[in-house]
Amino acid sequence: MNKKILVIHGPNLNLLGIREPGIYGSCTLDEINKEIKAIGDNKKIACEIFQSSHEGEIVDKIGATDANGILINPAAYTHTSIAIRDAVSAKKIPVVEVHLSNIYAREEFRHKSVIAPVANGQISGFGKNSYLLGMTALIRLL
Ligand code: DQA
């Protein structure tokens, strides 16, 4: 394994499976992580997976990582966090933003991502497949 991807799950994503399953699906975070890792293993790419509900921890993680690319679901911080945006922008490695739900089909405050302009791209609305599609897209950028 010579390349590495950092996968970041933002606030409340640890509650997947029990949190609003009508919106986010019934898969747990562990189940999604296993599928992400399987994609990495298949391509001989190591995956470090990190979940935090704390903005500063996510900023620090991005700043310190030696990964070659980042797959991130910033969750609610998508819409508010200039600090995470600046961390992504400073890093100069490929970053793919993903969302389980289609943020553009939901409340207006979710329509804006402050992260998307500094990411390579965004995948939104395909449930857990957003992560799997995001992995494939990110691997192609590495
Ligand atoms: C989310 C969408 C965000 O608006 C929300 O705050 C989340 C999850 C998604 O994956 O659909 O926590 O990022």
Coordinates of C-alpha atoms and ligand atoms in Angstrom, one line a residue:
M1 CA 0.0 0.0 0.0
N2 CA 1.8 3.1 -1.1
K3 CA -1.1 5.6 -1.2
K4 CA -3.4 6.6 1.6
I5 CA -6.8 8.2 1.8
L6 CA -8.2 10.0 4.8
V7 CA -11.9 9.6 5.2
I8 CA -13.6 12.2 7.5
H9 CA -17.1 11.9 8.8
G10 CA -18.4 15.1 10.5
P11 CA -20.9 15.7 13.3
N12 CA -23.6 13.2 14.1
L13 CA -22.6 10.7 11.5
N14 CA -21.6 8.3 14.3
L15 CA -25.4 8.1 14.8
L16 CA -26.1 6.7 11.3
G17 CA -28.6 3.9 11.3
I18 CA -30.7 5.4 14.1
R19 CA -30.6 9.0 13.0
E20 CA -33.5 10.0 10.7
P21 CA -33.3 6.8 8.6
G22 CA -35.8 8.2 6.2
I23 CA -33.2 10.8 5.2
Y24 CA -29.9 9.1 5.9
G25 CA -30.7 5.4 5.4
S26 CA -30.5 2.5 7.8
C27 CA -26.8 1.6 7.3
T28 CA -24.5 2.2 10.3
L29 CA -21.3 4.1 10.0
D30 CA -19.4 0.9 10.6
E31 CA -21.1 -0.8 7.7
I32 CA -20.3 2.2 5.4
N33 CA -16.7 2.2 6.6
K34 CA -16.3 -1.5 5.8
E35 CA -17.4 -0.9 2.2
I36 CA -15.1 2.1 1.9
K37 CA -12.1 0.0 3.2
A38 CA -13.0 -2.8 0.7
I39 CA -12.7 -0.3 -2.2
G40 CA -9.3 0.9 -0.8
D41 CA -8.1 -2.7 -0.3
N42 CA -9.1 -3.6 -3.9
K43 CA -6.9 -0.7 -5.2
K44 CA -4.1 -1.3 -2.6
I45 CA -4.8 2.1 -1.0
A46 CA -4.8 2.4 2.8
C47 CA -7.8 4.2 4.3
E48 CA -7.6 6.0 7.6
I49 CA -11.2 6.7 8.9
F50 CA -11.9 9.5 11.3
Q51 CA -15.2 10.7 12.8
S52 CA -15.6 13.8 14.9
S53 CA -18.3 16.2 15.9
H54 CA -15.8 18.9 16.8
E55 CA -14.8 21.4 14.2
G56 CA -11.3 22.1 15.5
E57 CA -10.5 18.3 15.6
I58 CA -11.4 18.1 12.0
V59 CA -9.3 21.1 11.1
D60 CA -6.3 19.7 13.0
K61 CA -6.8 16.3 11.4
I62 CA -6.7 17.8 7.9
G63 CA -3.7 19.9 8.7
A64 CA -1.7 17.0 10.1
T65 CA -2.5 14.3 7.6
D66 CA 0.1 12.7 5.4
A67 CA -2.7 11.2 3.2
N68 CA -2.6 11.6 -0.6
G69 CA -6.3 12.6 -0.8
I70 CA -9.4 13.2 1.4
L71 CA -12.9 12.0 1.2
I72 CA -15.1 14.1 3.5
N73 CA -18.7 14.4 4.6
P74 CA -18.5 17.6 6.7
A75 CA -22.1 17.1 7.7
A76 CA -23.6 20.3 9.2
Y77 CA -20.2 22.0 9.0
T78 CA -20.6 21.9 5.2
H79 CA -22.8 24.9 5.5
T80 CA -20.9 26.9 8.1
S81 CA -17.3 26.1 8.5
I82 CA -14.8 28.5 7.0
A83 CA -12.2 26.9 9.2
I84 CA -12.6 23.5 7.5
R85 CA -12.8 25.2 4.1
D86 CA -9.5 27.0 4.8
A87 CA -7.9 23.7 6.0
V88 CA -8.9 21.9 2.8
S89 CA -7.7 24.8 0.7
A90 CA -4.3 25.0 2.4
K91 CA -3.7 21.2 2.0
K92 CA -3.3 21.1 -1.8
I93 CA -4.3 17.5 -2.1
P94 CA -7.4 16.1 -3.9
V95 CA -10.5 16.4 -1.8
V96 CA -14.0 14.9 -2.6
E97 CA -17.0 16.1 -0.6
V98 CA -19.9 13.7 -0.2
H99 CA -23.4 13.8 1.3
L100 CA -25.8 10.9 1.9
S101 CA -28.8 13.1 1.3
N102 CA -29.4 15.5 -1.7
I103 CA -28.6 18.7 0.1
Y104 CA -30.2 20.7 -2.8
A105 CA -33.5 19.1 -2.3
R106 CA -33.7 19.9 1.4
E107 CA -34.0 23.1 3.5
E108 CA -32.6 26.2 1.9
F109 CA -29.8 26.5 4.6
R110 CA -28.4 23.2 3.3
H111 CA -28.2 24.4 -0.3
K112 CA -24.9 26.2 0.2
S113 CA -21.6 24.3 0.8
V114 CA -18.7 26.5 1.8
I115 CA -16.4 23.5 1.2
A116 CA -17.4 22.7 -2.4
P117 CA -15.6 25.6 -4.0
V118 CA -12.3 24.3 -2.6
A119 CA -13.0 20.6 -3.2
N120 CA -12.3 18.8 -6.5
G121 CA -16.0 17.8 -6.6
Q122 CA -19.1 16.9 -4.7
I123 CA -21.4 13.9 -4.7
S124 CA -24.7 14.3 -3.0
G125 CA -27.9 12.3 -2.7
F126 CA -27.0 8.7 -3.3
G127 CA -27.1 7.5 0.3
K128 CA -24.1 5.3 1.3
N129 CA -23.3 5.1 -2.5
S130 CA -22.2 8.7 -2.3
Y131 CA -19.2 7.5 -0.3
L132 CA -18.5 4.7 -2.6
L133 CA -18.8 6.9 -5.7
G134 CA -16.7 9.5 -4.0
M135 CA -14.0 6.9 -3.3
T136 CA -13.9 5.9 -6.9
A137 CA -13.7 9.5 -8.0
L138 CA -10.9 10.3 -5.5
I139 CA -8.8 7.3 -6.4
R140 CA -8.9 8.4 -10.0
L141 CA -7.5 11.8 -8.9
L142 CA -4.6 10.2 -7.0
Ligands
DQA1 C1 -25.3 15.6 5.4 C2 -26.2 16.7 5.0 C3 -26.0 17.9 6.0 O1 -26.8 19.0 5.7 C4 -26.4 17.4 7.4 O2 -26.1 18.4 8.3 C5 -25.7 16.2 7.8 C6 -25.5 15.1 6.8 C7 -25.5 14.3 4.5 O3 -24.7 13.4 4.4 O4 -26.6 14.2 3.8 O5 -25.4 15.9 9.0 O6 -23.9 15.9 5.2

